Amino acid sequence: MAVIKGEGMNRIFTGRLIKNAKYQTVGEKKYPKTELALAFGKEANEIITVALWYESATQAAGLKKNDRVLVGGVLSSREYEGKTYWTLDADFFVVQSDKPSVITDEELKSFSDVKPEDIPF
């Protein structure tokens, strides 16, 4: 995949799930783990497996196909039969809304103007 480089580095991806989340417990201590298959990229044709652990895994267990998510974590890859498979060990995830935020005229009037001296940078 030409889109994702820099294995072992923190990365952030946003996209849609191509299947329902897969929740399981692993190891003797039954650690919670959820795997997501995330399609991302300009044409959503890049796929990455996202691994969530512990509390995040429990929270993500109910995610469904076509849900939009933003995830961040450490990227790694593995080779199998001449193909590269990418996994993101996620530090966090956020479910994104499909509905655009709409500000009414009344809400817009309540905003105050920002002056250049109010901007800290």
mmCIF file with all atom_site columns, N, CA and C in Angstrom, residues 17 19-27 29-37 49-65 93:
data_model
loop_
_atom_site.group_PDB
_atom_site.id
_atom_site.type_symbol
_atom_site.label_atom_id
_atom_site.label_alt_id
_atom_site.label_comp_id
_atom_site.label_asym_id
_atom_site.label_entity_id
_atom_site.label_seq_id
_atom_site.pdbx_PDB_ins_code
_atom_site.Cartn_x
_atom_site.Cartn_y
_atom_site.Cartn_z
_atom_site.occupancy
_atom_site.B_iso_or_equiv
_atom_site.pdbx_formal_charge
_atom_site.auth_seq_id
_atom_site.auth_comp_id
_atom_site.auth_asym_id
_atom_site.auth_atom_id
_atom_site.pdbx_PDB_model_num
ATOM 1   N N  . LEU A 1 17 ? -16.352 1.280   8.501  1.00 0.00 ? 17 LEU A N  1
ATOM 2   C CA . LEU A 1 17 ? -16.158 -0.146  8.758  1.00 0.00 ? 17 LEU A CA 1
ATOM 3   C C  . LEU A 1 17 ? -16.748 -0.943  7.602  1.00 0.00 ? 17 LEU A C  1
ATOM 4   N N  . LYS A 1 19 ? -17.200 -4.252  7.870  1.00 0.00 ? 19 LYS A N  1
ATOM 5   C CA . LYS A 1 19 ? -17.966 -5.341  8.489  1.00 0.00 ? 19 LYS A CA 1
ATOM 6   C C  . LYS A 1 19 ? -18.172 -5.007  9.960  1.00 0.00 ? 19 LYS A C  1
ATOM 7   N N  . ASN A 1 20 ? -19.053 -5.741  10.611 1.00 0.00 ? 20 ASN A N  1
ATOM 8   C CA . ASN A 1 20 ? -19.315 -5.515  12.035 1.00 0.00 ? 20 ASN A CA 1
ATOM 9   C C  . ASN A 1 20 ? -18.060 -5.779  12.864 1.00 0.00 ? 20 ASN A C  1
ATOM 10  N N  . ALA A 1 21 ? -17.953 -5.089  13.989 1.00 0.00 ? 21 ALA A N  1
ATOM 11  C CA . ALA A 1 21 ? -16.827 -5.281  14.905 1.00 0.00 ? 21 ALA A CA 1
ATOM 12  C C  . ALA A 1 21 ? -16.806 -6.723  15.398 1.00 0.00 ? 21 ALA A C  1
ATOM 13  N N  . LYS A 1 22 ? -15.611 -7.257  15.593 1.00 0.00 ? 22 LYS A N  1
ATOM 14  C CA . LYS A 1 22 ? -15.454 -8.628  16.082 1.00 0.00 ? 22 LYS A CA 1
ATOM 15  C C  . LYS A 1 22 ? -14.869 -8.569  17.492 1.00 0.00 ? 22 LYS A C  1
ATOM 16  N N  . TYR A 1 23 ? -15.702 -8.865  18.481 1.00 0.00 ? 23 TYR A N  1
ATOM 17  C CA . TYR A 1 23 ? -15.290 -8.834  19.888 1.00 0.00 ? 23 TYR A CA 1
ATOM 18  C C  . TYR A 1 23 ? -14.930 -10.243 20.337 1.00 0.00 ? 23 TYR A C  1
ATOM 19  N N  . GLN A 1 24 ? -13.852 -10.337 21.134 1.00 0.00 ? 24 GLN A N  1
ATOM 20  C CA . GLN A 1 24 ? -13.461 -11.622 21.712 1.00 0.00 ? 24 GLN A CA 1
ATOM 21  C C  . GLN A 1 24 ? -12.634 -11.376 22.973 1.00 0.00 ? 24 GLN A C  1
ATOM 22  N N  . THR A 1 25 ? -12.432 -12.422 23.740 1.00 0.00 ? 25 THR A N  1
ATOM 23  C CA . THR A 1 25 ? -11.504 -12.341 24.862 1.00 0.00 ? 25 THR A CA 1
ATOM 24  C C  . THR A 1 25 ? -10.339 -13.266 24.531 1.00 0.00 ? 25 THR A C  1
ATOM 25  N N  . VAL A 1 26 ? -9.128  -12.840 24.917 1.00 0.00 ? 26 VAL A N  1
ATOM 26  C CA . VAL A 1 26 ? -7.943  -13.606 24.551 1.00 0.00 ? 26 VAL A CA 1
ATOM 27  C C  . VAL A 1 26 ? -7.074  -13.870 25.772 1.00 0.00 ? 26 VAL A C  1
ATOM 28  N N  . GLY A 1 27 ? -6.338  -14.976 25.713 1.00 0.00 ? 27 GLY A N  1
ATOM 29  C CA . GLY A 1 27 ? -5.401  -15.325 26.771 1.00 0.00 ? 27 GLY A CA 1
ATOM 30  C C  . GLY A 1 27 ? -6.070  -15.918 27.993 1.00 0.00 ? 27 GLY A C  1
ATOM 31  N N  . LYS A 1 29 ? -6.161  -14.705 30.934 1.00 0.00 ? 29 LYS A N  1
ATOM 32  C CA . LYS A 1 29 ? -6.861  -13.707 31.737 1.00 0.00 ? 29 LYS A CA 1
ATOM 33  C C  . LYS A 1 29 ? -8.064  -13.105 31.014 1.00 0.00 ? 29 LYS A C  1
ATOM 34  N N  . LYS A 1 30 ? -8.362  -13.614 29.833 1.00 0.00 ? 30 LYS A N  1
ATOM 35  C CA . LYS A 1 30 ? -9.551  -13.185 29.068 1.00 0.00 ? 30 LYS A CA 1
ATOM 36  C C  . LYS A 1 30 ? -9.564  -11.671 28.815 1.00 0.00 ? 30 LYS A C  1
ATOM 37  N N  . TYR A 1 31 ? -8.466  -11.163 28.258 1.00 0.00 ? 31 TYR A N  1
ATOM 38  C CA . TYR A 1 31 ? -8.393  -9.738  27.925 1.00 0.00 ? 31 TYR A CA 1
ATOM 39  C C  . TYR A 1 31 ? -9.371  -9.419  26.802 1.00 0.00 ? 31 TYR A C  1
ATOM 40  N N  . PRO A 1 32 ? -10.176 -8.350  26.932 1.00 0.00 ? 32 PRO A N  1
ATOM 41  C CA . PRO A 1 32 ? -11.106 -7.984  25.865 1.00 0.00 ? 32 PRO A CA 1
ATOM 42  C C  . PRO A 1 32 ? -10.360 -7.396  24.665 1.00 0.00 ? 32 PRO A C  1
ATOM 43  N N  . LYS A 1 33 ? -10.749 -7.834  23.477 1.00 0.00 ? 33 LYS A N  1
ATOM 44  C CA . LYS A 1 33 ? -10.162 -7.340  22.237 1.00 0.00 ? 33 LYS A CA 1
ATOM 45  C C  . LYS A 1 33 ? -11.263 -7.207  21.187 1.00 0.00 ? 33 LYS A C  1
ATOM 46  N N  . THR A 1 34 ? -11.258 -6.098  20.467 1.00 0.00 ? 34 THR A N  1
ATOM 47  C CA . THR A 1 34 ? -12.180 -5.911  19.351 1.00 0.00 ? 34 THR A CA 1
ATOM 48  C C  . THR A 1 34 ? -11.373 -5.592  18.114 1.00 0.00 ? 34 THR A C  1
ATOM 49  N N  . GLU A 1 35 ? -11.701 -6.259  17.019 1.00 0.00 ? 35 GLU A N  1
ATOM 50  C CA . GLU A 1 35 ? -11.062 -5.978  15.744 1.00 0.00 ? 35 GLU A CA 1
ATOM 51  C C  . GLU A 1 35 ? -12.049 -5.294  14.807 1.00 0.00 ? 35 GLU A C  1
ATOM 52  N N  . LEU A 1 36 ? -11.542 -4.273  14.119 1.00 0.00 ? 36 LEU A N  1
ATOM 53  C CA . LEU A 1 36 ? -12.325 -3.542  13.131 1.00 0.00 ? 36 LEU A CA 1
ATOM 54  C C  . LEU A 1 36 ? -11.624 -3.650  11.789 1.00 0.00 ? 36 LEU A C  1
ATOM 55  N N  . ALA A 1 37 ? -12.392 -3.706  10.716 1.00 0.00 ? 37 ALA A N  1
ATOM 56  C CA . ALA A 1 37 ? -11.853 -3.644  9.357  1.00 0.00 ? 37 ALA A CA 1
ATOM 57  C C  . ALA A 1 37 ? -12.276 -2.293  8.795  1.00 0.00 ? 37 ALA A C  1
ATOM 58  N N  . THR A 1 49 ? -6.686  -3.352  9.432  1.00 0.00 ? 49 THR A N  1
ATOM 59  C CA . THR A 1 49 ? -7.281  -3.986  10.603 1.00 0.00 ? 49 THR A CA 1
ATOM 60  C C  . THR A 1 49 ? -6.909  -3.147  11.818 1.00 0.00 ? 49 THR A C  1
ATOM 61  N N  . VAL A 1 50 ? -7.897  -2.838  12.636 1.00 0.00 ? 50 VAL A N  1
ATOM 62  C CA . VAL A 1 50 ? -7.687  -2.049  13.844 1.00 0.00 ? 50 VAL A CA 1
ATOM 63  C C  . VAL A 1 50 ? -7.925  -2.953  15.044 1.00 0.00 ? 50 VAL A C  1
ATOM 64  N N  . ALA A 1 51 ? -6.962  -3.003  15.954 1.00 0.00 ? 51 ALA A N  1
ATOM 65  C CA . ALA A 1 51 ? -7.087  -3.794  17.179 1.00 0.00 ? 51 ALA A CA 1
ATOM 66  C C  . ALA A 1 51 ? -7.277  -2.853  18.363 1.00 0.00 ? 51 ALA A C  1
ATOM 67  N N  . LEU A 1 52 ? -8.379  -3.044  19.075 1.00 0.00 ? 52 LEU A N  1
ATOM 68  C CA . LEU A 1 52 ? -8.677  -2.269  20.283 1.00 0.00 ? 52 LEU A CA 1
ATOM 69  C C  . LEU A 1 52 ? -8.645  -3.220  21.476 1.00 0.00 ? 52 LEU A C  1
ATOM 70  N N  . TRP A 1 53 ? -8.100  -2.760  22.599 1.00 0.00 ? 53 TRP A N  1
ATOM 71  C CA . TRP A 1 53 ? -7.943  -3.604  23.772 1.00 0.00 ? 53 TRP A CA 1
ATOM 72  C C  . TRP A 1 53 ? -8.618  -2.981  24.991 1.00 0.00 ? 53 TRP A C  1
ATOM 73  N N  . TYR A 1 54 ? -8.927  -3.830  25.958 1.00 0.00 ? 54 TYR A N  1
ATOM 74  C CA . TYR A 1 54 ? -9.423  -3.440  27.273 1.00 0.00 ? 54 TYR A CA 1
ATOM 75  C C  . TYR A 1 54 ? -10.717 -2.628  27.184 1.00 0.00 ? 54 TYR A C  1
ATOM 76  N N  . GLU A 1 55 ? -10.770 -1.480  27.841 1.00 0.00 ? 55 GLU A N  1
ATOM 77  C CA . GLU A 1 55 ? -12.004 -0.695  27.881 1.00 0.00 ? 55 GLU A CA 1
ATOM 78  C C  . GLU A 1 55 ? -12.436 -0.237  26.484 1.00 0.00 ? 55 GLU A C  1
ATOM 79  N N  . SER A 1 56 ? -11.487 0.160   25.663 1.00 0.00 ? 56 SER A N  1
ATOM 80  C CA . SER A 1 56 ? -11.824 0.575   24.292 1.00 0.00 ? 56 SER A CA 1
ATOM 81  C C  . SER A 1 56 ? -12.452 -0.571  23.516 1.00 0.00 ? 56 SER A C  1
ATOM 82  N N  . ALA A 1 57 ? -11.949 -1.775  23.740 1.00 0.00 ? 57 ALA A N  1
ATOM 83  C CA . ALA A 1 57 ? -12.498 -2.950  23.054 1.00 0.00 ? 57 ALA A CA 1
ATOM 84  C C  . ALA A 1 57 ? -13.951 -3.173  23.438 1.00 0.00 ? 57 ALA A C  1
ATOM 85  N N  . THR A 1 58 ? -14.242 -3.032  24.718 1.00 0.00 ? 58 THR A N  1
ATOM 86  C CA . THR A 1 58 ? -15.615 -3.211  25.194 1.00 0.00 ? 58 THR A CA 1
ATOM 87  C C  . THR A 1 58 ? -16.531 -2.140  24.607 1.00 0.00 ? 58 THR A C  1
ATOM 88  N N  . GLN A 1 59 ? -16.059 -0.900  24.554 1.00 0.00 ? 59 GLN A N  1
ATOM 89  C CA . GLN A 1 59 ? -16.864 0.197   24.021 1.00 0.00 ? 59 GLN A CA 1
ATOM 90  C C  . GLN A 1 59 ? -17.099 0.056   22.518 1.00 0.00 ? 59 GLN A C  1
ATOM 91  N N  . ALA A 1 60 ? -16.137 -0.503  21.784 1.00 0.00 ? 60 ALA A N  1
ATOM 92  C CA . ALA A 1 60 ? -16.238 -0.610  20.329 1.00 0.00 ? 60 ALA A CA 1
ATOM 93  C C  . ALA A 1 60 ? -16.947 -1.879  19.872 1.00 0.00 ? 60 ALA A C  1
ATOM 94  N N  . ALA A 1 61 ? -17.255 -2.766  20.797 1.00 0.00 ? 61 ALA A N  1
ATOM 95  C CA . ALA A 1 61 ? -17.810 -4.072  20.438 1.00 0.00 ? 61 ALA A CA 1
ATOM 96  C C  . ALA A 1 61 ? -19.117 -3.987  19.649 1.00 0.00 ? 61 ALA A C  1
ATOM 97  N N  . GLY A 1 62 ? -19.896 -2.947  19.843 1.00 0.00 ? 62 GLY A N  1
ATOM 98  C CA . GLY A 1 62 ? -21.192 -2.825  19.166 1.00 0.00 ? 62 GLY A CA 1
ATOM 99  C C  . GLY A 1 62 ? -21.152 -2.095  17.831 1.00 0.00 ? 62 GLY A C  1
ATOM 100 N N  . LEU A 1 63 ? -19.968 -1.723  17.360 1.00 0.00 ? 63 LEU A N  1
ATOM 101 C CA . LEU A 1 63 ? -19.893 -1.002  16.088 1.00 0.00 ? 63 LEU A CA 1
ATOM 102 C C  . LEU A 1 63 ? -20.332 -1.903  14.931 1.00 0.00 ? 63 LEU A C  1
ATOM 103 N N  . LYS A 1 64 ? -20.974 -1.290  13.961 1.00 0.00 ? 64 LYS A N  1
ATOM 104 C CA . LYS A 1 64 ? -21.565 -2.034  12.835 1.00 0.00 ? 64 LYS A CA 1
ATOM 105 C C  . LYS A 1 64 ? -20.951 -1.605  11.509 1.00 0.00 ? 64 LYS A C  1
ATOM 106 N N  . LYS A 1 65 ? -21.150 -2.435  10.514 1.00 0.00 ? 65 LYS A N  1
ATOM 107 C CA . LYS A 1 65 ? -20.723 -2.139  9.151  1.00 0.00 ? 65 LYS A CA 1
ATOM 108 C C  . LYS A 1 65 ? -21.259 -0.763  8.740  1.00 0.00 ? 65 LYS A C  1
ATOM 109 N N  . PHE A 1 93 ? -10.373 5.605   19.772 1.00 0.00 ? 93 PHE A N  1
ATOM 110 C CA . PHE A 1 93 ? -11.267 5.639   18.623 1.00 0.00 ? 93 PHE A CA 1
ATOM 111 C C  . PHE A 1 93 ? -12.395 6.612   18.926 1.00 0.00 ? 93 PHE A C  1
#
